[in-house]
C-alpha cells in the first residue's frame, strides 16, 4: 500500500494476514524483509528504505500485523512494481500453514502535486505507523470542526479510536458517520452495518 507524503516522500506498508482462527502465526525473520522496487523496464530500484515500525514477532489468530517503511529518495514519475521475497523460514513455525503468499502492489506516480488534503492524510498514516494516535485524534477533530460533513475524516476517526482501544467511542463516531451517509443515499451502506457488529463484539469482549 504505497502512499505519498508531500511531493517527494513515500511510504510502503506490508500487511501480514493470519488465516488461522485459533493460533498465532510467528513471523520468523520479519526484520529481514525488504520491499523490492522494479520499474516497467524491469530495472531494480533502491530508493533507500527506513523501517519506521518495529518488526512484529507474530500475527494474532485471524489478525493482521504491519510493517511500514519510508522511502528516503523521491522516485521519478512512472509505474513501479513492488514485491517481496519472504525468508524461507518465515512460516515454518505454523504447522497448519504450508506456504506464504505475497500479493505484489503497483505504484503509479503521475508527477502531479498532491492536494493539501492528500498530504495531510498520508502524513497521518505515517504518524499512525509510529503510534502517534493521540496526536492524530487531535488533528482529526480540528479538521472535522472545519469540515463536519466529511465522511472520509469521520471514517479515519473511527479507525483511530478503534486502534487506541476506545471501541465505544469508535462506535459512536461510526453511528454519526452512518447518519451522514443516509442523508446522501436511501440505504445505509452494508459495510457500516458490518463494522458496527464488529465494534459491538469488541465492546463486549473488552467488558470486565
C-alpha atoms as a printed R data frame, in Angstrom:
    type eleno elety resid chain resno       x       y       z
1   ATOM     1    CA   UNK     A     1   0.000   0.000   0.000
2   ATOM     2    CA   UNK     A     2   2.199   2.851  -1.194
3   ATOM     3    CA   UNK     A     3   1.215   6.396  -0.333
4   ATOM     4    CA   UNK     A     4   2.507   9.890  -0.937
5   ATOM     5    CA   UNK     A     5   3.536  12.340   1.755
6   ATOM     6    CA   UNK     A     6   4.350  15.763   0.414
7   ATOM     7    CA   UNK     A     7   5.800  15.946  -3.078
8   ATOM     8    CA   UNK     A     8   8.749  13.602  -2.560
9   ATOM     9    CA   UNK     A     9   8.434  11.171   0.330
10  ATOM    10    CA   UNK     A    10   6.613   7.886   0.047
11  ATOM    11    CA   UNK     A    11   5.821   5.083   2.432
12  ATOM    12    CA   UNK     A    12   5.180   1.399   1.884
13  ATOM    13    CA   UNK     A    13   3.193  -0.910   4.144
14  ATOM    14    CA   UNK     A    14   3.447  -4.670   4.219
15  ATOM    15    CA   UNK     A    15   0.365  -6.203   5.821
16  ATOM    16    CA   UNK     A    16   0.586  -9.741   7.210
17  ATOM    17    CA   UNK     A    17  -2.731 -11.608   7.475
18  ATOM    18    CA   UNK     A    18  -3.066 -14.756   9.543
19  ATOM    19    CA   UNK     A    19  -5.893 -17.041   8.291
20  ATOM    20    CA   UNK     A    20  -5.697 -19.304  11.341
21  ATOM    21    CA   UNK     A    21  -8.552 -18.635  13.739
22  ATOM    22    CA   UNK     A    22  -7.157 -20.459  16.765
23  ATOM    23    CA   UNK     A    23  -3.375 -19.953  16.774
24  ATOM    24    CA   UNK     A    24  -0.894 -17.132  16.161
25  ATOM    25    CA   UNK     A    25   1.500 -17.077  13.226
26  ATOM    26    CA   UNK     A    26   5.130 -16.455  14.214
27  ATOM    27    CA   UNK     A    27   6.977 -14.094  11.889
28  ATOM    28    CA   UNK     A    28  10.445 -15.604  11.953
29  ATOM    29    CA   UNK     A    29  12.905 -13.267  10.275
30  ATOM    30    CA   UNK     A    30  10.412 -10.439   9.690
31  ATOM    31    CA   UNK     A    31  13.183  -7.942  10.439
32  ATOM    32    CA   UNK     A    32  14.968  -9.158   7.283
33  ATOM    33    CA   UNK     A    33  12.058  -8.321   4.999
34  ATOM    34    CA   UNK     A    34  12.525  -5.541   2.496
35  ATOM    35    CA   UNK     A    35  10.208  -4.412  -0.324
36  ATOM    36    CA   UNK     A    36  11.630  -4.742  -3.835
37  ATOM    37    CA   UNK     A    37  11.035  -1.979  -6.386
38  ATOM    38    CA   UNK     A    38  11.204  -2.520 -10.147
39  ATOM    39    CA   UNK     A    39  10.345  -0.061 -12.911
40  ATOM    40    CA   UNK     A    40   8.424  -1.001 -16.049
41  ATOM    41    CA   UNK     A    41  11.684  -1.705 -17.911
42  ATOM    42    CA   UNK     A    42  12.456  -4.405 -15.371
43  ATOM    43    CA   UNK     A    43  15.223  -2.433 -13.654
44  ATOM    44    CA   UNK     A    44  15.571  -2.874  -9.895
45  ATOM    45    CA   UNK     A    45  15.325   0.399  -7.963
46  ATOM    46    CA   UNK     A    46  16.729   1.044  -4.494
47  ATOM    47    CA   UNK     A    47  15.078   4.204  -3.107
48  ATOM    48    CA   UNK     A    48  16.527   3.686   0.367
49  ATOM    49    CA   UNK     A    49  14.069   2.331   2.915
50  ATOM    50    CA   UNK     A    50  13.766   3.351   6.559
51  ATOM    51    CA   UNK     A    51  11.764   0.997   8.760
52  ATOM    52    CA   UNK     A    52   9.621   3.191  10.996
53  ATOM    53    CA   UNK     A    53   7.848   0.420  12.904
54  ATOM    54    CA   UNK     A    54   9.484  -2.418  14.845
55  ATOM    55    CA   UNK     A    55   9.252  -5.749  13.051
56  ATOM    56    CA   UNK     A    56   6.314  -7.712  14.531
57  ATOM    57    CA   UNK     A    57   7.135 -11.065  16.064
58  ATOM    58    CA   UNK     A    58   3.794 -12.685  15.291
59  ATOM    59    CA   UNK     A    59   0.317 -12.222  13.883
60  ATOM    60    CA   UNK     A    60  -2.599 -12.885  16.207
61  ATOM    61    CA   UNK     A    61  -5.208 -15.513  15.278
62  ATOM    62    CA   UNK     A    62  -7.322 -14.258  12.375
63  ATOM    63    CA   UNK     A    63  -5.490 -10.925  12.727
64  ATOM    64    CA   UNK     A    64  -3.020  -8.671  10.947
65  ATOM    65    CA   UNK     A    65   0.389  -7.138  11.653
66  ATOM    66    CA   UNK     A    66   2.001  -4.311   9.712
67  ATOM    67    CA   UNK     A    67   5.496  -3.218   8.740
68  ATOM    68    CA   UNK     A    68   5.979   0.308   7.399
69  ATOM    69    CA   UNK     A    69   8.951   1.870   5.604
70  ATOM    70    CA   UNK     A    70   9.632   5.421   4.480
71  ATOM    71    CA   UNK     A    71  11.435   5.932   1.192
72  ATOM    72    CA   UNK     A    72  14.480   8.141   1.622
73  ATOM    73    CA   UNK     A    73  14.605   9.190  -2.047
74  ATOM    74    CA   UNK     A    74  11.998  10.525  -4.444
75  ATOM    75    CA   UNK     A    75  11.011   8.347  -7.393
76  ATOM    76    CA   UNK     A    76  10.577   9.670 -10.911
77  ATOM    77    CA   UNK     A    77   7.032   9.711 -12.350
78  ATOM    78    CA   UNK     A    78   6.050   6.349 -13.783
79  ATOM    79    CA   UNK     A    79   4.887   2.916 -12.693
80  ATOM    80    CA   UNK     A    80   6.727   0.608 -10.298
81  ATOM    81    CA   UNK     A    81   6.078  -2.956  -9.239
82  ATOM    82    CA   UNK     A    82   6.555  -3.535  -5.512
83  ATOM    83    CA   UNK     A    83   7.186  -7.111  -4.475
84  ATOM    84    CA   UNK     A    84   8.750  -9.022  -1.613
85  ATOM    85    CA   UNK     A    85  10.660 -12.250  -1.184
86  ATOM    86    CA   UNK     A    86   9.855 -13.634   2.284
87  ATOM    87    CA   UNK     A    87  12.573 -15.564   4.138
88  ATOM    88    CA   UNK     A    88  12.303 -19.307   3.567
89  ATOM    89    CA   UNK     A    89  11.748 -19.874   7.282
90  ATOM    90    CA   UNK     A    90   9.041 -17.213   7.686
91  ATOM    91    CA   UNK     A    91   6.140 -19.634   8.050
92  ATOM    92    CA   UNK     A    92   7.822 -22.774   9.339
93  ATOM    93    CA   UNK     A    93   6.599 -22.260  12.881
94  ATOM    94    CA   UNK     A    94   2.959 -22.791  11.880
95  ATOM    95    CA   UNK     A    95   2.162 -26.415  11.168
96  ATOM    96    CA   UNK     A    96  -1.177 -25.550   9.578
97  ATOM    97    CA   UNK     A    97   0.314 -23.114   7.029
98  ATOM    98    CA   UNK     A    98   2.138 -24.741   4.134
99  ATOM    99    CA   UNK     A    99   3.104 -21.577   2.259
100 ATOM   100    CA   UNK     A   100   3.257 -17.807   2.467
101 ATOM   101    CA   UNK     A   101   1.572 -15.957  -0.374
102 ATOM   102    CA   UNK     A   102   2.753 -12.496  -1.389
103 ATOM   103    CA   UNK     A   103   0.453 -10.116  -3.255
104 ATOM   104    CA   UNK     A   104   2.545  -7.513  -5.146
105 ATOM   105    CA   UNK     A   105   1.477  -3.887  -5.481
106 ATOM   106    CA   UNK     A   106   1.591  -1.377  -8.308
107 ATOM   107    CA   UNK     A   107   2.761   2.155  -7.547
108 ATOM   108    CA   UNK     A   108   1.785   4.795 -10.102
109 ATOM   109    CA   UNK     A   109   3.315   8.276  -9.814
110 ATOM   110    CA   UNK     A   110   1.849  10.895 -12.119
111 ATOM   111    CA   UNK     A   111   4.143  13.759 -11.207
112 ATOM   112    CA   UNK     A   112   1.165  15.948 -10.343
113 ATOM   113    CA   UNK     A   113   1.434  17.732  -6.990
114 ATOM   114    CA   UNK     A   114  -0.811  16.259  -4.269
115 ATOM   115    CA   UNK     A   115  -3.582  18.303  -2.698
116 ATOM   116    CA   UNK     A   116  -3.296  19.648   0.829
117 ATOM   117    CA   UNK     A   117  -5.885  17.079   1.967
118 ATOM   118    CA   UNK     A   118  -3.854  14.226   0.457
119 ATOM   119    CA   UNK     A   119  -0.659  15.434   2.108
120 ATOM   120    CA   UNK     A   120  -2.433  15.679   5.473
121 ATOM   121    CA   UNK     A   121  -3.969  12.215   5.081
122 ATOM   122    CA   UNK     A   122  -0.702  10.470   4.284
123 ATOM   123    CA   UNK     A   123   1.110  12.399   6.996
124 ATOM   124    CA   UNK     A   124  -1.420  10.974   9.467
125 ATOM   125    CA   UNK     A   125  -0.891   7.482   8.041
126 ATOM   126    CA   UNK     A   126   2.821   7.758   8.774
127 ATOM   127    CA   UNK     A   127   2.036   9.078  12.255
128 ATOM   128    CA   UNK     A   128  -0.231   6.063  12.784
129 ATOM   129    CA   UNK     A   129   2.623   3.740  11.838
130 ATOM   130    CA   UNK     A   130   4.714   5.459  14.505
131 ATOM   131    CA   UNK     A   131   1.991   5.013  17.130
132 ATOM   132    CA   UNK     A   132   1.138   8.719  17.402
133 ATOM   133    CA   UNK     A   133  -2.604   8.120  17.650
134 ATOM   134    CA   UNK     A   134  -3.344  10.761  20.290
135 ATOM   135    CA   UNK     A   135  -1.902  13.438  18.035
136 ATOM   136    CA   UNK     A   136  -3.912  12.056  15.098
137 ATOM   137    CA   UNK     A   137  -7.103  12.337  17.145
138 ATOM   138    CA   UNK     A   138  -6.316  15.988  17.855
139 ATOM   139    CA   UNK     A   139  -5.702  16.710  14.167
140 ATOM   140    CA   UNK     A   140  -8.833  14.884  13.012
141 ATOM   141    CA   UNK     A   141 -11.088  16.664  15.467
142 ATOM   142    CA   UNK     A   142  -9.629  20.009  14.416
143 ATOM   143    CA   UNK     A   143 -10.237  19.187  10.749
144 ATOM   144    CA   UNK     A   144 -13.780  17.990  11.469
145 ATOM   145    CA   UNK     A   145 -14.539  21.343  13.059
146 ATOM   146    CA   UNK     A   146 -13.807  22.851   9.652
147 ATOM   147    CA   UNK     A   147 -15.374  20.031   7.583
148 ATOM   148    CA   UNK     A   148 -18.031  18.317   9.741
149 ATOM   149    CA   UNK     A   149 -19.678  16.690   6.679
150 ATOM   150    CA   UNK     A   150 -16.519  14.817   5.603
151 ATOM   151    CA   UNK     A   151 -17.226  11.091   5.591
152 ATOM   152    CA   UNK     A   152 -13.576  10.220   4.964
153 ATOM   153    CA   UNK     A   153 -12.400  12.188   8.014
154 ATOM   154    CA   UNK     A   154 -15.084  10.577  10.157
155 ATOM   155    CA   UNK     A   155 -14.093   7.102   8.995
156 ATOM   156    CA   UNK     A   156 -10.469   7.885   9.801
157 ATOM   157    CA   UNK     A   157 -11.598   8.965  13.268
158 ATOM   158    CA   UNK     A   158 -13.435   5.649  13.722
159 ATOM   159    CA   UNK     A   159 -10.308   3.742  12.675
160 ATOM   160    CA   UNK     A   160  -8.083   5.708  15.036
161 ATOM   161    CA   UNK     A   161 -10.387   5.350  18.031
162 ATOM   162    CA   UNK     A   162 -10.633   1.602  17.444
163 ATOM   163    CA   UNK     A   163  -6.850   1.398  17.161
164 ATOM   164    CA   UNK     A   164  -6.476   3.063  20.571
165 ATOM   165    CA   UNK     A   165  -8.934   0.631  22.159
166 ATOM   166    CA   UNK     A   166 -11.783   3.127  22.524
167 ATOM   167    CA   UNK     A   167 -14.348   0.803  20.948
168 ATOM   168    CA   UNK     A   168 -17.346   2.616  22.393
169 ATOM   169    CA   UNK     A   169 -16.103   5.940  21.074
170 ATOM   170    CA   UNK     A   170 -15.412   4.372  17.692
171 ATOM   171    CA   UNK     A   171 -18.964   3.004  17.535
172 ATOM   172    CA   UNK     A   172 -20.446   6.378  18.438
173 ATOM   173    CA   UNK     A   173 -18.481   8.016  15.634
174 ATOM   174    CA   UNK     A   174 -19.491   5.222  13.253
175 ATOM   175    CA   UNK     A   175 -23.140   5.939  14.049
176 ATOM   176    CA   UNK     A   176 -22.547   9.625  13.293
177 ATOM   177    CA   UNK     A   177 -20.927   8.620  10.022
178 ATOM   178    CA   UNK     A   178 -23.882   6.374   9.194
179 ATOM   179    CA   UNK     A   179 -26.359   9.190   9.810
180 ATOM   180    CA   UNK     A   180 -24.442  11.447   7.442
181 ATOM   181    CA   UNK     A   181 -24.236   8.689   4.839
182 ATOM   182    CA   UNK     A   182 -28.011   8.152   4.984
183 ATOM   183    CA   UNK     A   183 -28.558  11.807   4.191
184 ATOM   184    CA   UNK     A   184 -26.832  11.188   0.849
185 ATOM   185    CA   UNK     A   185 -28.320   7.821  -0.094
186 ATOM   186    CA   UNK     A   186 -31.521   5.972   0.810
187 ATOM   187    CA   UNK     A   187 -29.966   2.884   2.371
188 ATOM   188    CA   UNK     A   188 -27.265   2.526   4.994
189 ATOM   189    CA   UNK     A   189 -24.139   1.026   3.371
190 ATOM   190    CA   UNK     A   190 -23.727  -2.644   4.260
191 ATOM   191    CA   UNK     A   191 -20.112  -2.147   5.375
192 ATOM   192    CA   UNK     A   192 -21.264   0.250   8.111
193 ATOM   193    CA   UNK     A   193 -23.654  -2.375   9.476
194 ATOM   194    CA   UNK     A   194 -20.869  -4.979   9.408
195 ATOM   195    CA   UNK     A   195 -18.407  -2.610  11.086
196 ATOM   196    CA   UNK     A   196 -20.976  -1.810  13.782
197 ATOM   197    CA   UNK     A   197 -21.409  -5.504  14.580
198 ATOM   198    CA   UNK     A   198 -17.651  -5.942  14.829
199 ATOM   199    CA   UNK     A   199 -17.335  -2.966  17.173
200 ATOM   200    CA   UNK     A   200 -20.152  -4.279  19.357
201 ATOM   201    CA   UNK     A   201 -18.298  -7.580  19.621
202 ATOM   202    CA   UNK     A   202 -15.124  -5.764  20.607
203 ATOM   203    CA   UNK     A   203 -17.012  -3.760  23.217
204 ATOM   204    CA   UNK     A   204 -18.431  -6.944  24.721
205 ATOM   205    CA   UNK     A   205 -15.029  -8.602  24.599
206 ATOM   206    CA   UNK     A   206 -13.384  -5.730  26.454
207 ATOM   207    CA   UNK     A   207 -16.038  -5.526  29.184
208 ATOM   208    CA   UNK     A   208 -14.913  -6.843  32.609
